[in-house]
mmCIF file of C-alpha atoms and ligand atoms in Angstrom:
data_model
loop_
_atom_site.group_PDB
_atom_site.id
_atom_site.type_symbol
_atom_site.label_atom_id
_atom_site.label_comp_id
_atom_site.label_asym_id
_atom_site.label_seq_id
_atom_site.Cartn_x
_atom_site.Cartn_y
_atom_site.Cartn_z
ATOM 1 C CA MET G 1 167.973 -81.396 127.331
ATOM 2 C CA GLY G 2 171.407 -80.161 128.284
ATOM 3 C CA LEU G 3 171.383 -82.329 131.326
ATOM 4 C CA LEU G 4 174.623 -83.615 131.957
ATOM 5 C CA SER G 5 177.397 -81.452 133.058
ATOM 6 C CA THR G 6 179.890 -80.325 130.584
ATOM 7 C CA SER G 7 183.029 -80.229 132.330
ATOM 8 C CA SER G 8 182.892 -84.078 133.370
ATOM 9 C CA ALA G 9 181.439 -84.775 129.471
ATOM 10 C CA ARG G 10 184.814 -82.770 128.517
ATOM 11 C CA LEU G 11 186.567 -85.471 130.755
ATOM 12 C CA GLU G 12 185.171 -88.552 129.396
ATOM 13 C CA GLN G 13 185.582 -87.796 125.688
ATOM 14 C CA HIS G 14 189.554 -88.899 125.939
ATOM 15 C CA LEU G 15 189.723 -92.490 125.700
ATOM 16 C CA TRP G 16 192.103 -92.874 128.152
ATOM 17 C CA PHE G 17 190.124 -91.250 130.874
ATOM 18 C CA ARG G 18 187.182 -93.748 129.767
ATOM 19 C CA CYS G 19 189.443 -96.709 129.843
ATOM 20 C CA ILE G 20 190.676 -96.118 133.700
ATOM 21 C CA ALA G 21 187.365 -97.327 135.539
ATOM 22 C CA PRO G 22 187.157 -100.287 132.848
ATOM 23 C CA ILE G 23 190.896 -101.858 133.377
ATOM 24 C CA ILE G 24 190.576 -101.430 136.989
ATOM 25 C CA VAL G 25 187.414 -103.542 137.255
ATOM 26 C CA LEU G 26 188.674 -106.045 134.511
ATOM 27 C CA GLY G 27 191.838 -106.033 136.888
ATOM 28 C CA LEU G 28 189.339 -106.914 140.114
ATOM 29 C CA LEU G 29 187.893 -109.516 138.309
ATOM 30 C CA THR G 30 190.959 -111.022 137.226
ATOM 31 C CA TYR G 31 192.575 -110.653 140.888
ATOM 32 C CA ALA G 32 189.373 -112.386 142.212
ATOM 33 C CA THR G 33 189.313 -115.427 139.541
ATOM 34 C CA TRP G 34 192.900 -115.861 140.852
ATOM 35 C CA SER G 35 192.201 -115.557 144.657
ATOM 36 C CA PHE G 36 188.926 -118.078 144.432
ATOM 37 C CA CYS G 37 190.399 -120.429 142.473
ATOM 38 C CA HIS G 38 193.794 -120.720 143.557
ATOM 39 C CA GLN G 39 193.662 -119.676 146.861
ATOM 40 C CA LEU G 40 189.980 -120.722 148.031
ATOM 41 C CA CYS G 41 189.436 -123.911 145.511
ATOM 42 C CA TYR G 42 193.024 -125.387 144.932
ATOM 43 C CA ASN G 43 195.102 -124.520 148.247
ATOM 44 C CA ALA G 44 192.136 -124.899 150.671
ATOM 45 C CA ILE G 45 189.671 -127.267 149.373
ATOM 46 C CA TYR G 46 191.264 -129.399 146.990
ATOM 47 C CA ARG G 47 194.606 -129.667 148.586
ATOM 48 C CA LYS G 48 193.981 -129.271 152.350
ATOM 49 C CA PHE G 49 190.433 -130.986 152.543
ATOM 50 C CA GLY G 50 190.735 -133.513 149.533
ATOM 51 C CA GLN G 51 187.524 -132.161 148.204
ATOM 52 C CA ARG G 52 188.769 -132.236 144.613
ATOM 53 C CA SER G 53 185.180 -132.227 142.981
ATOM 54 C CA VAL G 54 183.742 -129.659 145.144
ATOM 55 C CA ALA G 55 187.113 -127.616 143.876
ATOM 56 C CA ILE G 56 186.971 -128.373 140.631
ATOM 57 C CA GLY G 57 183.018 -127.499 140.084
ATOM 58 C CA LEU G 58 183.712 -124.165 142.169
ATOM 59 C CA MET G 59 186.539 -123.336 139.917
ATOM 60 C CA VAL G 60 184.652 -123.985 136.792
ATOM 61 C CA GLY G 61 181.355 -122.240 138.229
ATOM 62 C CA GLU G 62 183.641 -118.851 139.005
ATOM 63 C CA ILE G 63 185.291 -119.271 135.757
ATOM 64 C CA ILE G 64 182.239 -119.584 133.434
ATOM 65 C CA LEU G 65 180.184 -116.610 135.628
ATOM 66 C CA VAL G 66 183.481 -114.290 134.756
ATOM 67 C CA LEU G 67 183.537 -115.085 130.620
ATOM 68 C CA PHE G 68 179.841 -114.834 130.623
ATOM 69 C CA LEU G 69 179.904 -111.478 132.346
ATOM 70 C CA ILE G 70 182.714 -110.209 130.037
ATOM 71 C CA PHE G 71 180.847 -111.559 126.967
ATOM 72 C CA ILE G 72 177.623 -109.321 128.067
ATOM 73 C CA TRP G 73 180.337 -106.059 128.669
ATOM 74 C CA PHE G 74 182.064 -106.982 124.909
ATOM 75 C CA GLN G 75 178.163 -107.001 123.735
ATOM 76 C CA MET G 76 177.353 -103.942 125.428
ATOM 77 C CA VAL G 77 180.475 -101.313 124.053
ATOM 78 C CA LEU G 78 180.070 -103.100 120.499
ATOM 79 C CA ILE G 79 176.173 -102.971 120.049
ATOM 80 C CA GLY G 80 176.515 -99.594 121.806
ATOM 81 C CA PRO G 81 173.583 -97.147 122.771
ATOM 82 C CA GLY G 82 172.267 -96.687 119.480
ATOM 83 C CA ARG G 83 171.902 -93.586 117.117
ATOM 84 C CA GLN G 84 169.146 -91.768 116.550
ATOM 85 C CA PRO G 85 168.261 -91.927 112.733
ATOM 86 C CA LYS G 86 168.733 -88.269 111.037
ATOM 87 C CA LEU G 87 165.407 -86.519 111.165
ATOM 88 C CA LEU G 88 164.387 -83.723 108.883
ATOM 89 C CA PRO G 89 163.074 -80.335 110.225
ATOM 90 C CA TYR G 90 159.602 -80.244 110.279
ATOM 91 C CA LYS G 91 157.006 -78.155 108.137
ATOM 92 C CA ILE G 92 156.405 -75.748 110.781
ATOM 93 C CA MET G 93 156.177 -72.673 107.918
ATOM 94 C CA PRO G 94 155.970 -72.583 104.003
ATOM 95 C CA GLU G 95 159.407 -73.499 102.327
ATOM 96 C CA ASP G 96 159.079 -71.387 99.469
ATOM 97 C CA GLU G 97 156.123 -70.762 96.742
ATOM 98 C CA SER G 98 155.925 -74.309 95.417
ATOM 99 C CA ASP G 99 155.300 -75.993 98.743
ATOM 100 C CA THR G 100 152.171 -73.861 99.305
ATOM 101 C CA ASP G 101 150.109 -76.947 97.554
ATOM 102 C CA GLY G 102 151.428 -79.199 100.145
ATOM 103 C CA GLU G 103 153.737 -81.081 97.995
ATOM 104 C CA ALA G 104 156.777 -82.376 98.921
ATOM 105 C CA LYS G 105 159.750 -80.457 98.183
ATOM 106 C CA GLU G 106 162.752 -82.177 96.394
ATOM 107 C CA GLY G 107 166.237 -81.031 96.935
ATOM 108 C CA SER G 108 169.430 -80.703 94.684
ATOM 109 C CA GLN G 109 169.992 -83.994 95.443
ATOM 110 C CA GLY G 110 166.626 -85.027 94.973
ATOM 111 C CA THR G 111 165.943 -85.544 99.100
ATOM 112 C CA ARG G 112 163.364 -84.388 100.808
ATOM 113 C CA GLN G 113 164.088 -81.387 102.721
ATOM 114 C CA SER G 114 161.704 -81.491 105.619
ATOM 115 C CA THR G 115 158.990 -83.609 106.626
ATOM 116 C CA ASN G 116 155.450 -83.459 108.521
ATOM 117 C CA PRO G 117 155.489 -83.088 112.161
ATOM 118 C CA PRO G 118 154.680 -86.002 114.184
ATOM 119 C CA ARG G 119 150.982 -85.367 116.542
ATOM 120 C CA ILE G 120 153.645 -85.064 119.240
ATOM 121 C CA TYR G 121 156.981 -83.569 119.825
ATOM 122 C CA GLN G 122 159.488 -82.264 121.999
ATOM 123 C CA CYS G 123 160.002 -78.301 121.529
ATOM 124 C CA ASP G 124 161.073 -75.199 122.605
ATOM 125 C CA PRO G 125 158.384 -72.312 124.363
ATOM 126 C CA GLN G 126 157.907 -70.960 120.412
ATOM 127 C CA GLY G 127 156.751 -74.823 119.377
ATOM 128 C CA TYR G 128 159.659 -75.065 117.505
ATOM 129 C CA PRO G 129 161.031 -78.823 117.897
ATOM 130 C CA ILE G 130 164.671 -79.213 119.357
ATOM 131 C CA TRP G 131 167.440 -79.402 116.961
ATOM 132 C CA CYS G 132 170.883 -81.042 117.162
ATOM 133 C CA THR G 133 173.706 -78.308 115.384
ATOM 134 C CA SER G 134 176.130 -81.419 115.665
ATOM 135 C CA CYS G 135 174.290 -84.308 114.153
ATOM 136 C CA GLN G 136 172.197 -81.499 111.821
ATOM 137 C CA SER G 137 168.999 -83.469 112.904
ATOM 138 C CA ILE G 138 166.085 -83.029 115.226
ATOM 139 C CA LYS G 139 165.932 -84.748 118.507
ATOM 140 C CA ALA G 140 163.317 -87.041 118.492
ATOM 141 C CA ASN G 141 161.358 -87.682 122.089
ATOM 142 C CA ARG G 142 163.556 -88.716 124.584
ATOM 143 C CA THR G 143 166.728 -88.534 122.802
ATOM 144 C CA HIS G 144 170.191 -86.691 124.006
ATOM 145 C CA HIS G 145 173.037 -86.122 122.399
ATOM 146 C CA SER G 146 176.361 -87.603 124.001
ATOM 147 C CA SER G 147 179.640 -85.557 123.564
ATOM 148 C CA THR G 148 181.338 -88.631 124.521
ATOM 149 C CA LEU G 149 180.222 -90.101 121.201
ATOM 150 C CA GLY G 150 179.327 -87.483 119.341
ATOM 151 C CA TYR G 151 176.227 -88.311 118.083
ATOM 152 C CA CYS G 152 172.287 -88.457 119.516
ATOM 153 C CA ILE G 153 171.444 -91.457 121.641
ATOM 154 C CA PRO G 154 167.523 -92.674 121.705
ATOM 155 C CA ARG G 155 166.621 -92.895 124.814
ATOM 156 C CA PHE G 156 169.591 -91.708 126.220
ATOM 157 C CA ASP G 157 170.118 -93.552 129.797
ATOM 158 C CA HIS G 158 173.522 -92.479 131.325
ATOM 159 C CA TYR G 159 177.290 -92.846 130.703
ATOM 160 C CA CYS G 160 178.627 -95.543 132.843
ATOM 161 C CA PHE G 161 181.630 -94.782 133.928
ATOM 162 C CA TRP G 162 182.340 -98.386 135.385
ATOM 163 C CA ILE G 163 181.700 -100.219 132.211
ATOM 164 C CA GLY G 164 182.919 -97.146 129.802
ATOM 165 C CA THR G 165 180.203 -97.007 127.805
ATOM 166 C CA VAL G 166 177.166 -94.968 127.374
ATOM 167 C CA VAL G 167 173.732 -96.856 128.146
ATOM 168 C CA GLY G 168 171.072 -95.917 125.528
ATOM 169 C CA ARG G 169 167.846 -97.689 123.852
ATOM 170 C CA LYS G 170 170.018 -100.850 122.082
ATOM 171 C CA ASN G 171 172.039 -101.705 124.771
ATOM 172 C CA TYR G 172 169.843 -101.079 127.666
ATOM 173 C CA ARG G 173 168.695 -104.736 128.154
ATOM 174 C CA LEU G 174 172.645 -105.971 128.099
ATOM 175 C CA PHE G 175 173.238 -103.139 130.825
ATOM 176 C CA VAL G 176 170.328 -104.533 133.110
ATOM 177 C CA GLN G 177 171.293 -107.969 132.308
ATOM 178 C CA PHE G 178 175.088 -107.652 133.188
ATOM 179 C CA ALA G 179 174.220 -105.809 136.477
ATOM 180 C CA PHE G 180 172.054 -108.909 137.350
ATOM 181 C CA TYR G 181 174.691 -111.249 136.506
ATOM 182 C CA PHE G 182 177.458 -109.395 138.332
ATOM 183 C CA TRP G 183 175.183 -109.320 141.385
ATOM 184 C CA ALA G 184 174.623 -113.404 140.980
ATOM 185 C CA PHE G 185 178.199 -113.501 140.486
ATOM 186 C CA ALA G 186 179.366 -111.569 143.685
ATOM 187 C CA ILE G 187 176.667 -113.634 145.948
ATOM 188 C CA PHE G 188 178.277 -116.942 144.260
ATOM 189 C CA VAL G 189 181.605 -116.363 145.358
ATOM 190 C CA ILE G 190 180.452 -114.974 149.003
ATOM 191 C CA VAL G 191 178.362 -117.809 149.518
ATOM 192 C CA SER G 192 180.870 -120.270 148.547
ATOM 193 C CA THR G 193 183.919 -118.499 150.357
ATOM 194 C CA ALA G 194 181.947 -118.512 153.731
ATOM 195 C CA SER G 195 180.887 -122.171 153.752
ATOM 196 C CA PHE G 196 184.169 -122.910 153.833
ATOM 197 C CA LEU G 197 185.759 -120.132 156.120
ATOM 198 C CA PRO G 198 185.074 -121.506 159.305
ATOM 199 C CA ARG G 199 186.761 -124.823 158.156
ATOM 200 C CA ILE G 200 189.815 -122.718 157.215
ATOM 201 C CA ILE G 201 189.756 -121.150 160.203
ATOM 202 C CA ARG G 202 189.795 -124.390 162.403
ATOM 203 C CA SER G 203 192.064 -126.035 160.637
ATOM 204 C CA ARG G 204 194.823 -123.575 162.285
ATOM 205 C CA PRO G 205 197.259 -126.404 162.709
ATOM 206 C CA HIS G 206 198.151 -127.330 158.691
ATOM 207 C CA ILE G 207 197.476 -123.609 157.378
ATOM 208 C CA PRO G 208 199.072 -121.230 159.167
ATOM 209 C CA ARG G 209 196.448 -118.123 158.866
ATOM 210 C CA VAL G 210 193.385 -117.518 156.525
ATOM 211 C CA ASN G 211 195.286 -116.145 152.963
ATOM 212 C CA PRO G 212 194.773 -112.998 153.123
ATOM 213 C CA ASN G 213 193.508 -112.778 149.315
ATOM 214 C CA ILE G 214 190.482 -114.794 150.497
ATOM 215 C CA LEU G 215 189.379 -112.183 153.078
ATOM 216 C CA ILE G 216 189.945 -109.317 150.249
ATOM 217 C CA THR G 217 188.101 -110.910 147.910
ATOM 218 C CA LEU G 218 185.506 -111.327 150.074
ATOM 219 C CA GLY G 219 185.552 -108.076 151.050
ATOM 220 C CA LEU G 220 185.548 -106.946 147.084
ATOM 221 C CA CYS G 221 182.512 -109.357 146.572
ATOM 222 C CA GLY G 222 180.661 -107.818 149.511
ATOM 223 C CA MET G 223 180.988 -104.228 148.144
ATOM 224 C CA ALA G 224 180.110 -105.337 144.523
ATOM 225 C CA THR G 225 176.990 -106.517 145.950
ATOM 226 C CA LEU G 226 176.077 -103.445 147.936
ATOM 227 C CA MET G 227 176.511 -101.768 144.666
ATOM 228 C CA VAL G 228 175.345 -103.743 141.764
ATOM 229 C CA GLY G 229 172.424 -105.139 143.982
ATOM 230 C CA PRO G 230 170.630 -101.910 144.591
ATOM 231 C CA LEU G 231 171.495 -100.787 140.757
ATOM 232 C CA PHE G 232 169.906 -103.626 139.414
ATOM 233 C CA LEU G 233 166.780 -103.254 141.694
ATOM 234 C CA ALA G 234 166.533 -99.200 140.620
ATOM 235 C CA HIS G 235 166.840 -99.858 137.293
ATOM 236 C CA THR G 236 164.094 -102.693 137.489
ATOM 237 C CA TYR G 237 161.887 -100.030 139.039
ATOM 238 C CA TYR G 238 162.462 -97.312 136.332
ATOM 239 C CA MET G 239 161.372 -99.938 133.210
ATOM 240 C CA MET G 240 158.464 -100.882 135.378
ATOM 241 C CA VAL G 241 157.212 -96.928 135.542
ATOM 242 C CA ASN G 242 158.741 -96.235 132.393
ATOM 243 C CA ARG G 243 161.714 -93.708 133.260
ATOM 244 C CA THR G 244 165.450 -93.372 132.501
ATOM 245 C CA SER G 245 168.294 -92.263 134.843
ATOM 246 C CA LEU G 246 168.525 -88.818 133.027
ATOM 247 C CA GLU G 247 164.950 -88.422 133.917
ATOM 248 C CA ILE G 248 165.482 -89.026 137.099
ATOM 249 C CA ILE G 249 168.519 -86.743 137.630
ATOM 250 C CA ALA G 250 166.412 -83.975 135.766
ATOM 251 C CA THR G 251 163.775 -84.029 138.603
ATOM 252 C CA LYS G 252 166.913 -83.477 140.986
ATOM 253 C CA ARG G 253 167.955 -80.475 139.545
ATOM 254 C CA ARG G 254 165.774 -77.780 140.407
ATOM 255 C CA SER G 255 166.738 -75.150 137.361
ATOM 256 C CA ARG G 256 164.292 -73.640 135.364
ATOM 257 C CA ALA G 257 166.581 -75.345 131.964
ATOM 258 C CA THR G 258 165.072 -78.598 132.834
ATOM 259 C CA ASN G 259 161.614 -77.638 132.094
ATOM 260 C CA THR G 260 160.325 -79.283 128.936
ATOM 261 C CA TRP G 261 157.709 -78.552 126.134
ATOM 262 C CA LEU G 262 155.475 -80.509 124.059
ATOM 263 C CA CYS G 263 153.846 -79.439 120.970
ATOM 264 C CA CYS G 264 150.748 -81.630 120.448
ATOM 265 C CA TYR G 265 148.548 -81.678 117.000
ATOM 266 C CA ASN G 266 144.832 -81.348 118.145
ATOM 267 C CA PRO G 267 142.448 -83.193 115.383
ATOM 268 C CA VAL G 268 139.221 -81.301 116.705
ATOM 269 C CA ASP G 269 140.441 -77.324 115.249
ATOM 270 C CA GLY G 270 143.509 -78.600 113.294
ATOM 271 C CA LEU G 271 145.706 -76.406 115.487
ATOM 272 C CA ARG G 272 148.985 -77.244 117.671
ATOM 273 C CA TYR G 273 149.428 -76.222 121.118
ATOM 274 C CA VAL G 274 152.617 -75.768 123.180
ATOM 275 C CA PHE G 275 152.421 -77.036 126.483
ATOM 276 C CA GLU G 276 155.389 -77.180 129.381
ATOM 277 C CA PHE G 277 155.833 -79.438 131.832
ATOM 278 C CA LYS G 278 158.059 -79.565 135.209
ATOM 279 C CA ALA G 279 160.513 -81.939 135.302
ATOM 280 C CA LEU G 280 158.829 -84.379 137.684
ATOM 281 C CA GLU G 281 155.918 -84.133 135.615
ATOM 282 C CA VAL G 282 158.108 -85.036 132.319
ATOM 283 C CA GLN G 283 158.825 -88.331 134.410
ATOM 284 C CA ASP G 284 155.320 -89.480 133.912
ATOM 285 C CA PHE G 285 154.832 -88.569 130.033
ATOM 286 C CA TRP G 286 155.867 -92.479 129.116
ATOM 287 C CA ASN G 287 154.429 -94.226 131.753
ATOM 288 C CA LYS G 288 151.410 -96.973 130.438
ATOM 289 C CA ARG G 289 150.445 -97.144 133.777
ATOM 290 C CA ASN G 290 150.885 -101.126 133.186
ATOM 291 C CA ILE G 291 153.953 -102.965 134.304
ATOM 292 C CA LEU G 292 154.389 -105.537 131.763
ATOM 293 C CA THR G 293 153.786 -102.747 128.978
ATOM 294 C CA ASN G 294 156.478 -100.795 130.406
ATOM 295 C CA LEU G 295 158.569 -103.791 131.100
ATOM 296 C CA LYS G 296 158.442 -104.606 127.146
ATOM 297 C CA GLU G 297 159.366 -101.096 126.338
ATOM 298 C CA PHE G 298 162.906 -102.099 127.593
ATOM 299 C CA LEU G 299 163.009 -105.444 127.188
ATOM 300 C CA GLY G 300 161.250 -106.444 124.115
ATOM 301 C CA ASN G 301 158.540 -108.965 123.896
ATOM 302 C CA ASN G 302 160.373 -111.859 124.049
ATOM 303 C CA TYR G 303 160.525 -113.451 127.811
ATOM 304 C CA LEU G 304 163.408 -115.964 127.306
ATOM 305 C CA MET G 305 165.389 -113.311 125.853
ATOM 306 C CA TRP G 306 164.616 -111.141 129.207
ATOM 307 C CA PHE G 307 167.442 -113.564 130.948
ATOM 308 C CA VAL G 308 169.542 -114.361 127.877
ATOM 309 C CA PRO G 309 172.031 -111.371 127.609
ATOM 310 C CA PHE G 310 172.646 -111.910 123.772
ATOM 311 C CA GLY G 311 172.155 -109.295 121.126
ATOM 312 C CA THR G 312 169.721 -106.338 121.272
ATOM 313 C CA ASN G 313 165.645 -106.137 121.143
ATOM 314 C CA ILE G 314 166.346 -103.000 119.276
ATOM 315 C CA LYS G 315 166.337 -104.272 115.035
ATOM 316 C CA TYR G 316 166.416 -101.283 112.561
ATOM 317 C CA SER G 317 165.513 -101.543 109.078
ATOM 318 C CA HIS G 318 166.086 -98.578 106.363
ATOM 319 C CA PRO G 319 162.795 -96.174 106.147
ATOM 320 C CA LYS G 320 160.861 -96.599 102.976
ATOM 321 C CA SER G 321 159.378 -92.913 103.344
ATOM 322 C CA SER G 322 161.024 -89.684 105.326
ATOM 323 C CA ASP G 323 157.800 -89.977 107.621
ATOM 324 C CA VAL G 324 158.720 -89.710 110.961
ATOM 325 C CA ALA G 325 157.443 -92.906 112.711
ATOM 326 C CA ASP G 326 159.002 -94.624 109.395
ATOM 327 C CA VAL G 327 162.245 -93.148 109.821
ATOM 328 C CA LEU G 328 163.188 -93.783 113.723
ATOM 329 C CA GLY G 329 161.520 -97.352 113.596
ATOM 330 C CA PRO G 330 161.923 -99.017 116.586
ATOM 331 C CA TYR G 331 163.391 -95.944 118.732
ATOM 332 C CA GLN G 332 160.176 -94.363 118.221
ATOM 333 C CA GLU G 333 158.621 -93.164 121.627
ATOM 334 C CA LEU G 334 154.975 -93.750 121.822
ATOM 335 C CA CYS G 335 153.110 -91.641 124.330
ATOM 336 C CA GLY G 336 149.767 -93.309 126.258
ATOM 337 C CA LYS G 337 146.368 -92.426 125.855
ATOM 338 C CA ARG G 338 146.595 -90.807 129.538
ATOM 339 C CA LEU G 339 148.961 -88.435 127.808
ATOM 340 C CA TYR G 340 146.662 -87.383 125.307
ATOM 341 C CA ASP G 341 143.825 -86.921 127.572
ATOM 342 C CA GLU G 342 145.992 -84.849 130.188
ATOM 343 C CA LEU G 343 146.938 -82.531 127.088
ATOM 344 C CA GLN G 344 143.010 -82.545 125.948
ATOM 345 C CA HIS G 345 142.370 -81.381 129.484
ATOM 346 C CA ARG G 346 145.015 -78.443 129.392
ATOM 347 C CA ILE G 347 143.404 -77.243 126.046
ATOM 348 C CA GLU G 348 140.220 -77.098 127.371
ATOM 349 C CA THR G 349 141.422 -75.497 130.625
ATOM 350 C CA GLY G 350 143.459 -72.897 128.331
ATOM 351 C CA ASN G 351 146.499 -74.490 130.150
ATOM 352 C CA TYR G 352 148.888 -74.034 127.501
ATOM 353 C CA VAL G 353 151.662 -71.873 126.191
ATOM 354 C CA ALA G 354 150.718 -71.083 122.848
ATOM 355 C CA ALA G 355 148.709 -72.351 119.843
ATOM 356 C CA PHE G 356 149.509 -72.056 116.279
ATOM 357 C CA LYS G 357 148.923 -73.877 112.951
ATOM 358 C CA ALA G 358 151.725 -75.625 111.393
ATOM 359 C CA PHE G 359 151.788 -75.898 107.901
ATOM 360 C CA GLY G 360 152.999 -79.636 107.525
ATOM 361 C CA ASP G 361 149.452 -80.341 109.749
ATOM 362 C CA ILE G 362 147.406 -79.034 106.554
ATOM 363 C CA ASN G 363 146.811 -82.520 104.871
ATOM 364 C CA MET G 364 147.375 -84.411 108.269
ATOM 365 C CA GLY G 365 143.937 -85.222 108.819
ATOM 366 C CA GLU G 366 142.459 -86.848 111.525
ATOM 367 C CA ASN G 367 145.159 -89.515 112.691
HETATM 368 ZN ZN1 ZN E 401 172.958 -85.252 118.415
#
């Protein structure tokens, strides 16, 4: 799915460009910390009002929150969005004579050159899987090639300009947690500043005027709240209905390029059917119609770790076979029963683009 505009993607390939926004964010965080701790907590609360324990408590709280944010950020970049494991071409056509008995073909290095197609995969209108020429691999469902990083990202969400990294399957939980704690940080600064501001204004004979840094920091945190709050809420909603930002963006572009085709094996007649979907229909592919099931697909099964921003919920171990489900492991996207029912209905009503017999399905049987 080549959905991201190429001009912005080309700029993002330059490391210096990707660093600009994160440096600005880090600079503003540093400035807010200095302004909050020195101007508000030390000069006003500690020295003028003499509330030493309150001042120290607020300073410690602010610094801990900032360090916590940087720690989550660091993990997000270090862990990365994840990389889709290389998928061999699917056996659609027989490769050569020796292959017609259904045995695995061994390459010159003794590696398998193709693998049986999974029951359902994203394809072109002819039913062939989507191939990434850069990665020399099939793109699994929901995978998108990132030109910024130069490889295929499973469940690609978006390139985050402010934090300077791609958000995908592996670091998505950290991203949502970062948005939440950033929101909490901004609210903490606003509430603490606002509760002392009337007193600072009243004590005019002692302080000539309210230090402008306190007001600037208040304004910055107000802006951050308005930006990050809705972002966090939007992503919470996306997780509840099992959508990615990329899938949301696709519906806003009305070009034909946003159509998606699915190829699905029908165990009843042993044929494969190709179905065409509009972007709006694609949005609902992965929705399991159960909020908790959807949330777990993004945040993992451990409820405690939904709130603890440490590490990733994706644990990839090397595959034992070249079977697609085995190779993808935790990166495999699961289709709900609802989607299969919909496809079955489409077969019955003749609402499909093509039907064919795939070579790799011959020994597949009922699964
Ligand atoms: Zn790729």
